[in-house]
Structure formats: structure tokens, C-alpha cells
């Protein structure tokens, strides 16, 4: 690098916030927690209050850099800078505060820490317990901090800021394209089926149609009415009957990997909702995604969060699926949802959904054209997803190179060539610079251990907090679970569960653990799930919160 590196604890003041408690001593103040500290910015839309006994220790100052002490493994150490918003603010103990010393520009420190998070330095320096990685205070303070001259820090920070603005713009464009792609097929289905009549349809209200309108209950097979499925599937049975839950239902396809299975005895009790190839499935709790049953799920089943349509003789199953996915049908369905916290559809309303019914040959022609469009949209969506992955990788590489890598070294060389008063590095009184070999070893990419056992006695630092050991970084292709899917699974467990049992209920493998805890934190933050410690058993408890 061409300049010295010191320990983080030598170049700034580092503390964690106050532990959240029910102690009534002190006064209530607004504070920041993990949910407020996003990547490069603070989200202040939901700032909560708690009692603080110490009136000054945890108060933030302009320029303080905040980091998430506990997060999923790839997000631990997520950092943002405080700019004096909502004064005075304090922090909870899930947030680390770095206050720059006289030799550090706060904006430069932010970019160094963001680079550490994105390159895996923080992940490798943390310990995971039940999927949450913790970056202990002692381990964070011991990490190396590259320390170029202040002038160069400012130039690096400005350059990083310019690059970030460009990447943010690219991501905004990608997000806009994603939204457009999501709307293409439903809009095209509207045009293909209803034409100009689609303008007469609105949320919860049917309009006119160029074709006869029939209730959905009249177009399904006479011996297979529209039904939902299993209420209580029971424990997973390895060789049992697969069933489709709400989280397995994706738009246009069923995610068949890691389907849960029930016993044949349970499946027999719900034979009325058994599946055949080309059955059409509709989500009826929170989301109204549509999918067609593949051949490999013949004889499978569904849960109470999904409705099954088996096309009768007068309607093509692919056409039926496209109509259910159309903008007009989706608006009608959403207009009939009931409930605030867990909106859902009654089967009575689903059976009343109006279905335009052109002749079969026209249905098949419409379905064929829309099938081709779905295929093209899927390819484009994959390209857009690859583009987002590319910008994410570029952001991490750019931050690393600009903060303390090759790009920073080139800026330093240019500065040295034009400045007669150039000071190549900084010395700090009473602090020893770290050996280059140690710095290179810590900052170099490496394999991260996947073990995440319970804390050991030698993992506790002097302050009583857990010391950290390496953990794994998730790989591409990891399973993803949404907050909606998590809530639906918790409802299926009676509204109360341990994280471990909920994880098993979702049927996630190891690759889904980070997504699981992201969704769980979102639910807790939104107030739809309460997370408590279960006394006497050492396991936390999740409870559904209904309004």
C-alpha cells in the first residue's frame, strides 16, 4: 500500500451502544439499531425510543461511523455515517460506533469499513450463532486500518463517493427494468384476452369483455372443484407425499427443490386437493402468484394457502393460468382480499372470479403467444439479475481498490510526483504500525470456516462480550425466503415457534440461512413477529403478532 496500517482501536474511539432492557431508570431517547444502519446510509423512517441511564456516552456526533455488530454473515459490519440527523440520537448494543481520531477522515473510514464488509473481512472476523454473525468489539478494534495521509484520505473518499453515485444510478436503472419486466406479461395478457375492455376493470370490480364471462367455479372440471389443501401436514416424512406451500409457489412455476412431504395417511384425508399435471395453482394468502403443476408433482398436494384449479373441457389450462395472472384478474382478486396483517382470499370469492371464455382454439392461440412472451421475459429477467450481481461485485472491488488497493496506490503515486511536501505515511504516538505481512493476511480473500457452534469460554473478551471466529460467506444460488413466506410458515405452526422449528418448517437447507434471518428481522422490525427468550430452556421463541 505504501503507508502504515494501525489497529482500528488505535485510530478512533470504538464503543457499542446500550443494551436494550426494561429498566425504567433514566429517560427515553431515540436510538438507532441494526434496521436503521443500511449499506452507506441511515434509514430513519422507523426510529424507536428506549430508556438510557447514561445521558452522554451513547450520544452520536456528526461524522460517527456506525456498523452492524450482529447481522447475517454476508451483511455483518454493514456501515453508514451519521450526519447529525434527528439530534440527539443514541445507539443500541447491536450497533458499533467508530469515532475518527485526528488522523482519520470519517468518510474515508466509512469506505474502508464498507470494503471490509463486501470483501468478507468482517465475515471472516466474526462468529455465527444460530445464523447471526457477531463482530465483537475486541476483534473489530484489532483489525488493521490502512492510514494514508489526510490529504490522500480526502481524495480517496471523494473518488469513492463519485463511483458510488454512478453505481447507485445503474442500480436504479436495473430496478426500473425489473419492475417493467414484472408488468409486461400481466399487461400483455390483459391486451390479448380483453383488448380495450381491460380499461373497464378495476380493483374488486369486473368490467366488460369481448368474450362471454363465466364464474371460475363453472370452468373447472366438474369432479374437481376449486379447493385449498392440507391444514396440518404434520412432521416431514422423507418418503412421504410432497405438498406445495405458499413459499414454494413462484410466478409461473413451482419451486420443487426441498418440498416438504407429509405421511400418506394425511394425504389420503386431503385427496380432494391432490394434484395432476397442468393443474393451475393460485396463492390465496398475502400473494396471488400463479403456477402450473409440473409432471413430477402428480399425486402431490397443497396447503391451505393455495387454491387448485383443474381446467374443465371448455378451457385450456395455460389460458386459465394466463388469465389468473393478468392485470385485470389480479386487480379483481386483490380487491376481494380480507384482513390487514395477513390478507387472504375466501374460496367463495375465488370461485366467483369472472373468466372470459373465448373458443378453445382462440384460447390456445392466446396461450401460445403469452407462453413465448413468458419465456423471453424470463431470459431478460435472468440477464437483469446477472447485471445486478455484476454491479454488486464491481462495487465491492471498486471500494477495495480505492480504499487501500491498487487504485489508491496509483493516486498516491500521482500525489507524490506533484507535491514536494508529500508525507508518505502517518505515525501515531503510542501506537505501533502493523507488519505488512499481517495486514496482507487479514485483507486477502480467503475461505471462511463454516462452523458456527455455541460460544466457548475462550470466545469471551474482557468486557464479557463474545470473541469472534471465522464464519462462512454464502455462495451464489442460495435459497431465498421472503417475509411473507416466513409469516405463512409461522401461521402454519399455530403462530408460535422456535427459530429452529420455523426454519425446518420452511424446508430450507444451509444455503437459505442468511435469507431466513433477513426475513425474520424484517418481520420483527415490522412488528408482525415478536422475538423473545424462552426462560429455562435456552431457546428463543417467535410469536405471531396480529392486529
Coordinates of C-alpha atoms in Angstrom, one line a residue:
X1 CA 0.0 0.0 0.0
X2 CA 2.9 2.4 0.6
X3 CA 1.6 3.6 4.0
X4 CA 1.3 2.2 7.5
X5 CA -1.7 0.3 8.9
X6 CA -2.7 0.5 12.5
X7 CA -5.3 -1.3 14.5
X8 CA -8.8 0.2 14.3
X9 CA -8.8 0.8 18.0
X10 CA -5.6 3.0 17.6
X11 CA -7.1 5.4 15.1
X12 CA -10.5 6.0 16.6
X13 CA -12.8 5.6 19.6
X14 CA -14.9 2.4 19.4
X15 CA -17.9 1.5 21.5
X16 CA -21.1 -0.4 21.3
X17 CA -24.4 1.0 22.4
X18 CA -26.5 0.4 25.4
X19 CA -28.2 -3.0 25.8
X20 CA -31.9 -2.9 25.5
X21 CA -33.6 -3.5 28.7
X22 CA -36.9 -2.9 30.6
X23 CA -35.1 -0.8 33.2
X24 CA -37.2 2.3 33.8
X25 CA -34.3 4.4 35.2
X26 CA -33.1 7.4 33.2
X27 CA -35.0 9.0 30.3
X28 CA -36.4 7.9 27.0
X29 CA -34.4 8.9 23.9
X30 CA -34.5 8.0 20.2
X31 CA -31.8 5.4 19.2
X32 CA -30.5 3.6 16.2
X33 CA -30.5 -0.2 15.8
X34 CA -29.4 -2.6 13.1
X35 CA -32.5 -1.9 11.0
X36 CA -31.5 1.8 10.8
X37 CA -28.0 1.1 9.6
X38 CA -28.1 0.3 5.9
X39 CA -25.3 0.0 3.3
X40 CA -23.9 3.5 3.1
X41 CA -26.9 5.3 4.5
X42 CA -29.1 5.6 7.6
X43 CA -32.8 4.6 7.3
X44 CA -34.6 7.0 9.7
X45 CA -38.1 6.1 8.8
X46 CA -38.6 4.0 12.0
X47 CA -36.6 5.3 14.9
X48 CA -37.6 3.9 18.2
X49 CA -37.1 5.1 21.8
X50 CA -35.8 3.4 24.9
X51 CA -34.6 4.3 28.4
X52 CA -30.9 5.4 28.7
X53 CA -29.3 5.6 32.1
X54 CA -26.1 7.3 30.8
X55 CA -27.1 10.6 29.3
X56 CA -24.0 11.2 27.2
X57 CA -21.9 8.1 26.5
X58 CA -24.1 6.8 23.6
X59 CA -24.9 10.2 22.0
X60 CA -23.8 10.4 18.4
X61 CA -21.8 13.2 16.8
X62 CA -21.6 14.3 13.3
X63 CA -19.2 12.1 11.4
X64 CA -19.6 9.0 13.6
X65 CA -19.4 5.8 11.5
X66 CA -21.9 3.1 12.6
X67 CA -21.6 -0.6 11.9
X68 CA -24.0 -3.5 12.5
X69 CA -22.5 -5.7 15.2
X70 CA -24.9 -8.6 14.6
X71 CA -26.2 -9.5 11.2
X72 CA -26.4 -12.3 8.7
X73 CA -23.0 -13.4 7.7
X74 CA -22.6 -11.5 4.4
X75 CA -24.0 -8.3 6.0
X76 CA -22.3 -8.2 9.3
X77 CA -20.4 -4.9 9.6
X78 CA -22.7 -3.1 7.3
X79 CA -21.8 0.6 7.7
X80 CA -23.2 4.1 7.4
X81 CA -22.2 7.6 8.5
X82 CA -24.2 9.8 10.9
X83 CA -24.6 13.4 9.6
X84 CA -26.4 15.0 12.5
X85 CA -29.9 13.9 11.5
X86 CA -32.5 13.8 14.2
X87 CA -30.3 15.2 17.0
X88 CA -29.7 13.9 19.6
X89 CA -29.5 10.2 18.6
X90 CA -28.1 7.3 20.6
X91 CA -27.3 3.6 19.7
X92 CA -28.3 0.2 20.9
X93 CA -25.7 -2.5 21.6
X94 CA -26.3 -4.1 18.3
X95 CA -24.5 -1.2 16.7
X96 CA -20.8 -0.3 16.9
X97 CA -19.8 3.3 16.8
X98 CA -16.4 4.4 15.3
X99 CA -15.4 8.0 16.1
X100 CA -12.5 9.1 14.0
X101 CA -9.3 10.2 15.7
X102 CA -7.3 13.3 14.5
X103 CA -5.5 11.2 11.8
X104 CA -8.7 9.8 10.1
X105 CA -11.2 11.4 7.7
X106 CA -14.6 9.9 8.7
X107 CA -15.7 9.5 5.0
X108 CA -12.5 7.5 4.3
X109 CA -13.2 5.3 7.3
X110 CA -16.7 4.6 6.0
X111 CA -15.3 3.4 2.7
X112 CA -12.7 1.2 4.3
X113 CA -15.3 -0.5 6.5
X114 CA -17.8 -0.9 3.6
X115 CA -14.9 -2.5 1.7
X116 CA -14.3 -4.9 4.6
X117 CA -18.0 -5.9 4.7
X118 CA -18.2 -6.5 1.0
X119 CA -14.9 -8.3 0.7
X120 CA -15.6 -10.7 3.6
X121 CA -13.1 -9.3 6.1
X122 CA -15.8 -8.7 8.7
X123 CA -17.4 -12.1 7.9
X124 CA -14.1 -13.9 8.4
X125 CA -13.6 -12.0 11.7
X126 CA -17.0 -12.8 13.2
X127 CA -18.6 -15.7 15.0
X128 CA -22.0 -17.1 14.0
X129 CA -24.6 -18.3 16.5
X130 CA -27.9 -19.6 15.1
X131 CA -27.1 -18.0 11.7
X132 CA -26.4 -14.5 13.1
X133 CA -22.8 -13.4 12.8
X134 CA -21.4 -11.1 15.6
X135 CA -18.5 -8.8 15.1
X136 CA -17.2 -8.4 18.6
X137 CA -15.8 -5.1 19.8
X138 CA -12.4 -6.6 20.6
X139 CA -12.0 -8.3 17.3
X140 CA -13.2 -5.2 15.4
X141 CA -10.7 -3.0 17.2
X142 CA -7.8 -5.4 16.4
X143 CA -8.4 -5.3 12.6
X144 CA -5.9 -3.4 10.5
X145 CA -6.8 0.1 9.3
X146 CA -4.7 1.5 6.4
X147 CA -3.7 5.0 7.2
X148 CA -2.6 7.2 4.2
X149 CA -2.0 11.0 4.7
X150 CA -5.2 13.0 5.4
X151 CA -5.0 14.7 2.0
X152 CA -5.0 11.4 0.3
X153 CA -7.8 10.1 2.5
X154 CA -10.0 13.0 1.4
X155 CA -9.2 12.4 -2.3
X156 CA -9.9 8.7 -1.9
X157 CA -13.2 9.4 -0.1
X158 CA -14.3 11.9 -2.8
X159 CA -13.5 9.3 -5.6
X160 CA -15.3 6.6 -3.7
X161 CA -18.3 8.9 -3.4
X162 CA -18.3 9.6 -7.2
X163 CA -18.1 5.9 -8.0
X164 CA -20.9 5.1 -5.6
X165 CA -23.2 7.7 -7.2
X166 CA -22.6 6.1 -10.6
X167 CA -23.3 2.6 -9.3
X168 CA -26.4 3.8 -7.5
X169 CA -27.7 5.2 -10.8
X170 CA -27.0 1.9 -12.5
X171 CA -28.9 0.0 -9.8
X172 CA -31.8 2.4 -10.1
X173 CA -32.0 1.7 -13.8
X174 CA -31.8 -2.1 -13.1
X175 CA -34.6 -1.7 -10.6
X176 CA -36.8 0.1 -13.1
X177 CA -36.2 -2.6 -15.7
X178 CA -37.1 -5.3 -13.2
X179 CA -40.4 -3.5 -12.4
X180 CA -41.1 -3.2 -16.2
X181 CA -40.4 -6.9 -16.8
X182 CA -42.7 -7.9 -13.9
X183 CA -45.5 -5.9 -15.5
X184 CA -45.0 -7.0 -19.2
X185 CA -46.7 -10.4 -19.1
X186 CA -49.8 -9.4 -17.0
X187 CA -50.3 -6.3 -19.2
X188 CA -49.9 -8.4 -22.3
X189 CA -52.4 -11.0 -21.0
X190 CA -54.9 -8.1 -20.5
X191 CA -54.4 -6.9 -24.0
X192 CA -54.5 -10.4 -25.6
X193 CA -57.7 -11.5 -23.7
X194 CA -59.7 -8.3 -23.1
X195 CA -58.3 -5.8 -25.6
X196 CA -59.6 -2.3 -24.9
X197 CA -62.1 -3.8 -22.5
X198 CA -59.4 -4.0 -19.9
X199 CA -59.9 -0.3 -19.1
X200 CA -63.3 -1.2 -17.6
X201 CA -61.8 -3.5 -14.9
X202 CA -60.7 -2.2 -11.6
X203 CA -59.7 -3.4 -8.1
X204 CA -62.5 -5.7 -6.9
X205 CA -64.8 -4.8 -9.9
X206 CA -65.2 -6.7 -13.1
X207 CA -65.7 -4.9 -16.4
X208 CA -66.8 -5.8 -19.9
X209 CA -65.3 -8.5 -22.1
X210 CA -65.2 -9.3 -25.8
X211 CA -66.0 -12.9 -24.7
X212 CA -68.7 -14.5 -22.5
X213 CA -67.8 -14.2 -18.8
X214 CA -68.2 -17.3 -16.6
X215 CA -67.5 -17.7 -12.9
X216 CA -64.3 -19.6 -12.2
X217 CA -66.3 -22.4 -10.5
X218 CA -68.1 -23.0 -13.8
X219 CA -64.9 -23.5 -15.9
X220 CA -63.1 -26.1 -13.7
X221 CA -63.6 -29.8 -14.0
X222 CA -67.0 -31.0 -12.6
X223 CA -65.4 -33.6 -10.3
X224 CA -62.6 -31.3 -9.1
X225 CA -64.0 -28.0 -7.6
X226 CA -61.7 -25.1 -6.6
X227 CA -60.3 -26.1 -3.3
X228 CA -57.4 -25.4 -0.9
X229 CA -55.4 -28.2 0.7
X230 CA -53.9 -29.6 3.9
X231 CA -54.5 -27.7 7.1
X232 CA -51.9 -29.5 9.3
X233 CA -49.4 -31.5 7.3
X234 CA -47.7 -32.8 10.4
X235 CA -43.9 -33.6 10.6
X236 CA -41.8 -34.1 7.5
X237 CA -41.8 -37.6 6.2
X238 CA -38.7 -38.4 4.0
X239 CA -40.5 -40.8 1.6
X240 CA -44.0 -39.2 2.0
X241 CA -46.2 -37.2 -0.3
X242 CA -44.8 -33.8 -1.5
X243 CA -47.0 -30.8 -0.9
X244 CA -46.8 -27.2 -2.2
X245 CA -46.8 -24.4 0.4
X246 CA -47.2 -20.7 -0.3
X247 CA -43.4 -20.1 -0.3
X248 CA -43.0 -22.9 -2.9
X249 CA -45.3 -21.1 -5.3
X250 CA -43.4 -18.8 -7.6
X251 CA -44.8 -16.8 -10.5
X252 CA -45.3 -19.4 -13.4
X253 CA -43.6 -22.3 -11.7
X254 CA -43.5 -24.4 -8.5
X255 CA -40.2 -24.5 -6.7
X256 CA -39.8 -28.2 -6.4
X257 CA -36.5 -28.3 -4.6
X258 CA -36.8 -29.1 -0.9
X259 CA -40.6 -29.6 -0.9
X260 CA -41.8 -30.9 2.4
X261 CA -43.6 -34.2 2.5
X262 CA -46.5 -35.5 4.6
X263 CA -47.5 -39.0 5.5
X264 CA -49.7 -41.0 3.1
X265 CA -52.3 -41.1 5.8
X266 CA -52.6 -37.3 5.8
X267 CA -52.5 -37.1 2.0
X268 CA -55.4 -39.6 1.8
X269 CA -57.5 -37.3 4.1
X270 CA -57.0 -34.5 1.7
X271 CA -57.3 -36.4 -1.6
X272 CA -59.8 -33.8 -2.8
X273 CA -56.8 -31.4 -3.2
X274 CA -54.4 -33.8 -4.8
X275 CA -52.5 -32.6 -7.9
X276 CA -52.3 -33.6 -11.5
X277 CA -50.1 -32.2 -14.2
X278 CA -51.4 -28.9 -15.7
X279 CA -53.5 -28.1 -12.6
X280 CA -53.3 -24.4 -12.0
X281 CA -52.4 -23.1 -8.6
X282 CA -53.2 -19.7 -7.1
X283 CA -51.8 -18.2 -3.9
X284 CA -54.6 -17.0 -1.7
X285 CA -52.7 -15.7 1.4
X286 CA -50.9 -12.4 1.0
X287 CA -49.8 -13.1 -2.6
X288 CA -51.7 -14.2 -5.6
X289 CA -48.9 -15.9 -7.6
X290 CA -49.9 -18.3 -10.3
X291 CA -48.2 -21.5 -11.4
X292 CA -48.9 -24.6 -13.4
X293 CA -48.3 -28.0 -11.8
X294 CA -45.4 -29.9 -13.5
X295 CA -45.5 -33.6 -14.3
X296 CA -43.2 -34.6 -11.4
X297 CA -45.8 -33.4 -8.8
X298 CA -48.6 -35.7 -9.9
X299 CA -50.2 -37.1 -6.8
X300 CA -48.8 -34.3 -4.6
X301 CA -50.9 -31.9 -2.6
X302 CA -51.2 -28.3 -1.5
X303 CA -51.7 -26.4 1.8
X304 CA -54.4 -24.0 3.0
X305 CA -52.5 -21.1 1.4
X306 CA -53.1 -22.2 -2.2
X307 CA -56.2 -22.8 -4.3
X308 CA -56.2 -25.5 -7.0
X309 CA -57.9 -25.1 -10.4
X310 CA -58.4 -28.1 -12.7
X311 CA -59.4 -26.9 -16.1
X312 CA -62.7 -28.3 -17.5
X313 CA -63.4 -29.2 -21.1
X314 CA -64.2 -25.6 -22.1
X315 CA -60.9 -24.0 -21.1
X316 CA -57.3 -24.5 -21.8
X317 CA -55.2 -24.8 -18.6
X318 CA -52.4 -22.5 -19.9
X319 CA -55.0 -19.9 -20.9
X320 CA -56.6 -20.1 -17.5
X321 CA -53.2 -19.6 -15.9
X322 CA -52.6 -16.5 -18.0
X323 CA -56.0 -15.1 -17.2
X324 CA -55.4 -15.5 -13.4
X325 CA -52.0 -13.7 -13.9
X326 CA -53.4 -10.9 -15.9
X327 CA -53.6 -7.4 -14.5
X328 CA -57.4 -7.3 -14.6
X329 CA -57.8 -10.6 -12.8
X330 CA -55.1 -9.8 -10.2
X331 CA -56.8 -6.4 -9.5
X332 CA -60.1 -8.2 -9.0
X333 CA -58.6 -10.7 -6.6
X334 CA -56.7 -8.1 -4.6
X335 CA -59.9 -6.2 -4.3
X336 CA -61.5 -9.1 -2.6
X337 CA -58.8 -9.8 -0.1
X338 CA -59.7 -9.6 3.6
X339 CA -57.6 -8.8 6.6
X340 CA -54.8 -6.3 7.3
X341 CA -51.9 -8.3 8.9
X342 CA -52.5 -11.4 6.9
X343 CA -54.7 -10.6 3.9
X344 CA -56.3 -13.5 2.2
X345 CA -59.0 -14.7 -0.2
X346 CA -62.1 -16.7 0.7
X347 CA -62.7 -19.6 -1.7
X348 CA -66.2 -18.3 -2.1
X349 CA -64.8 -15.1 -3.7
X350 CA -62.2 -17.1 -5.8
X351 CA -65.0 -19.2 -7.2
X352 CA -66.8 -16.0 -8.3
X353 CA -63.9 -14.6 -10.3
X354 CA -65.1 -13.8 -13.8
X355 CA -63.3 -15.7 -16.5
X356 CA -63.5 -14.5 -20.2
X357 CA -64.2 -17.6 -22.3
X358 CA -63.3 -17.4 -26.0
X359 CA -63.5 -20.6 -28.2
X360 CA -60.8 -23.2 -27.3
X361 CA -58.8 -22.6 -30.5
X362 CA -58.5 -18.9 -29.7
X363 CA -57.6 -19.7 -26.1
X364 CA -54.8 -21.9 -27.2
X365 CA -53.5 -19.3 -29.7
X366 CA -53.5 -16.6 -26.9
X367 CA -51.8 -19.0 -24.5
X368 CA -49.1 -19.9 -27.1
X369 CA -48.3 -16.2 -27.7
X370 CA -48.2 -15.5 -24.0
X371 CA -46.1 -18.6 -23.3
X372 CA -43.5 -17.3 -25.7
X373 CA -43.5 -13.9 -24.0
X374 CA -43.1 -15.5 -20.6
X375 CA -40.0 -17.4 -21.9
X376 CA -38.5 -14.1 -23.3
X377 CA -39.3 -12.2 -20.1
X378 CA -37.6 -15.0 -18.0
X379 CA -34.4 -14.7 -20.1
X380 CA -34.4 -10.9 -19.8
X381 CA -35.0 -11.2 -16.1
X382 CA -32.0 -13.5 -15.7
X383 CA -29.9 -11.1 -17.7
X384 CA -31.0 -8.2 -15.4
X385 CA -30.3 -10.3 -12.3
X386 CA -26.8 -11.0 -13.7
X387 CA -26.4 -7.3 -14.2
X388 CA -27.3 -6.6 -10.6
X389 CA -24.8 -9.2 -9.5
X390 CA -22.2 -7.6 -11.7
X391 CA -22.7 -4.2 -10.2
X392 CA -22.6 -5.6 -6.7
X393 CA -19.3 -7.3 -7.4
X394 CA -18.0 -4.2 -9.1
X395 CA -19.0 -2.1 -6.1
X396 CA -17.0 -4.3 -3.7
X397 CA -14.0 -4.5 -6.0
X398 CA -14.0 -0.7 -6.6
X399 CA -14.2 0.0 -2.8
X400 CA -11.4 -2.3 -2.0
X401 CA -9.2 -0.9 -4.8
X402 CA -9.9 2.7 -4.0
X403 CA -9.7 2.4 -0.2
X404 CA -6.4 0.6 0.2
X405 CA -5.7 -1.3 -3.1
X406 CA -4.2 -0.7 -6.5
X407 CA -6.3 2.4 -7.3
X408 CA -5.4 4.1 -4.0
X409 CA -1.7 3.3 -4.6
X410 CA -1.8 5.0 -8.1
X411 CA -3.5 8.1 -6.6
X412 CA -0.7 8.2 -4.0
X413 CA 2.0 7.9 -6.7
X414 CA 0.4 10.8 -8.6
X415 CA 0.2 12.9 -5.5
X416 CA 3.9 12.1 -4.7
X417 CA 5.0 13.2 -8.1
X418 CA 3.5 16.7 -7.9
X419 CA 4.0 17.5 -4.2
X420 CA 7.4 18.4 -2.8
X421 CA 5.9 18.3 0.7
X422 CA 4.4 14.8 0.3
X423 CA 4.4 12.8 3.5
X424 CA 4.1 9.1 2.5
X425 CA 2.6 7.8 5.7
X426 CA 1.4 8.7 9.2
X427 CA 2.9 7.8 12.6
X428 CA 0.8 7.8 15.7
X429 CA 2.1 8.3 19.2
X430 CA 1.9 5.3 21.5
X431 CA 0.7 3.1 18.6
X432 CA 2.7 0.6 16.7
X433 CA 2.2 0.1 13.0
X434 CA 1.2 -3.4 12.0
X435 CA 3.6 -5.6 9.9
X436 CA 2.8 -5.6 6.2
X437 CA 2.6 -9.4 6.2
X438 CA -0.1 -9.4 8.9
X439 CA -2.2 -6.7 7.1
X440 CA -1.9 -8.6 3.8
X441 CA -3.0 -11.9 5.5
X442 CA -6.1 -10.2 7.1
X443 CA -7.2 -8.3 4.0
X444 CA -6.5 -11.0 1.4
X445 CA -9.5 -13.0 0.2
X446 CA -9.8 -16.4 1.9
X447 CA -12.0 -19.4 2.6
X448 CA -14.2 -18.9 5.6
X449 CA -14.9 -21.6 8.1
X450 CA -18.5 -22.8 8.1
X451 CA -18.6 -23.9 11.7
X452 CA -20.9 -21.9 13.9
X453 CA -21.1 -23.7 17.3
X454 CA -22.1 -22.3 20.6
X455 CA -19.8 -19.8 22.4
X456 CA -16.8 -21.2 24.3
X457 CA -15.3 -19.7 27.4
X458 CA -12.3 -18.6 25.4
X459 CA -14.5 -16.7 23.0
X460 CA -15.5 -14.2 25.7
X461 CA -13.4 -11.0 25.8
X462 CA -12.7 -8.9 28.9
X463 CA -15.9 -6.9 28.5
X464 CA -18.0 -10.1 28.7
X465 CA -18.9 -10.0 25.0
X466 CA -18.3 -12.9 22.8
X467 CA -15.0 -13.1 20.9
X468 CA -15.3 -14.0 17.3
X469 CA -14.1 -16.7 15.0
X470 CA -14.4 -17.1 11.2
X471 CA -17.8 -18.0 9.6
X472 CA -18.8 -18.7 6.1
X473 CA -19.9 -16.4 3.3
X474 CA -23.0 -17.5 1.4
X475 CA -22.4 -18.7 -2.2
X476 CA -24.5 -17.9 -5.3
X477 CA -27.6 -19.9 -5.8
X478 CA -28.5 -19.7 -2.1
X479 CA -32.2 -20.3 -1.2
X480 CA -34.3 -17.2 -0.7
X481 CA -37.2 -16.8 1.6
X482 CA -39.4 -13.8 1.8
X483 CA -41.0 -12.2 4.9
X484 CA -44.4 -13.3 3.5
X485 CA -43.3 -16.9 3.2
X486 CA -41.9 -16.8 6.7
X487 CA -45.1 -15.4 8.2
X488 CA -47.2 -18.0 6.3
X489 CA -45.0 -20.8 7.7
X490 CA -45.3 -19.4 11.2
X491 CA -49.1 -19.3 10.8
X492 CA -48.9 -22.9 9.8
X493 CA -47.2 -23.7 13.1
X494 CA -50.0 -22.1 15.1
X495 CA -48.4 -18.7 15.3
X496 CA -45.7 -19.7 17.7
X497 CA -42.4 -21.5 17.1
X498 CA -38.7 -21.6 17.8
X499 CA -36.4 -20.2 15.0
X500 CA -35.1 -23.8 14.5
X501 CA -38.6 -25.3 14.1
X502 CA -39.7 -22.5 11.8
X503 CA -36.5 -23.0 9.7
X504 CA -37.4 -26.7 9.4
X505 CA -41.0 -25.8 8.5
X506 CA -39.7 -23.7 5.6
X507 CA -37.7 -26.7 4.3
X508 CA -34.6 -24.6 3.9
X509 CA -31.1 -26.0 3.5
X510 CA -27.9 -24.4 4.8
X511 CA -27.8 -22.1 1.9
X512 CA -31.0 -20.4 3.0
X513 CA -29.9 -19.4 6.5
X514 CA -29.0 -15.8 5.7
X515 CA -32.2 -15.2 3.8
X516 CA -34.2 -16.7 6.7
X517 CA -32.7 -14.3 9.2
X518 CA -33.1 -11.3 6.9
X519 CA -36.8 -12.1 6.5
X520 CA -37.1 -12.7 10.3
X521 CA -35.5 -9.4 11.2
X522 CA -37.8 -7.6 8.7
X523 CA -40.9 -9.3 10.4
X524 CA -39.7 -8.4 13.9
X525 CA -38.9 -4.8 12.7
X526 CA -42.4 -4.5 11.2
X527 CA -44.0 -5.8 14.4
X528 CA -45.6 -8.8 12.8
X529 CA -43.4 -11.2 14.8
X530 CA -42.3 -10.9 18.4
X531 CA -38.9 -12.4 19.3
X532 CA -38.4 -13.4 23.0
X533 CA -36.1 -15.6 25.0
X534 CA -37.8 -18.7 26.4
X535 CA -36.9 -18.9 30.0
X536 CA -35.4 -22.1 31.3
X537 CA -34.8 -23.8 28.0
X538 CA -32.2 -21.5 26.4
X539 CA -34.1 -21.3 23.1
X540 CA -35.7 -18.1 21.8
X541 CA -39.3 -18.1 20.9
X542 CA -41.1 -16.5 17.9
X543 CA -44.7 -15.4 18.3
X544 CA -47.0 -14.1 15.6
X545 CA -48.5 -10.6 16.2
X546 CA -51.9 -9.9 14.7
X547 CA -53.6 -6.6 14.6

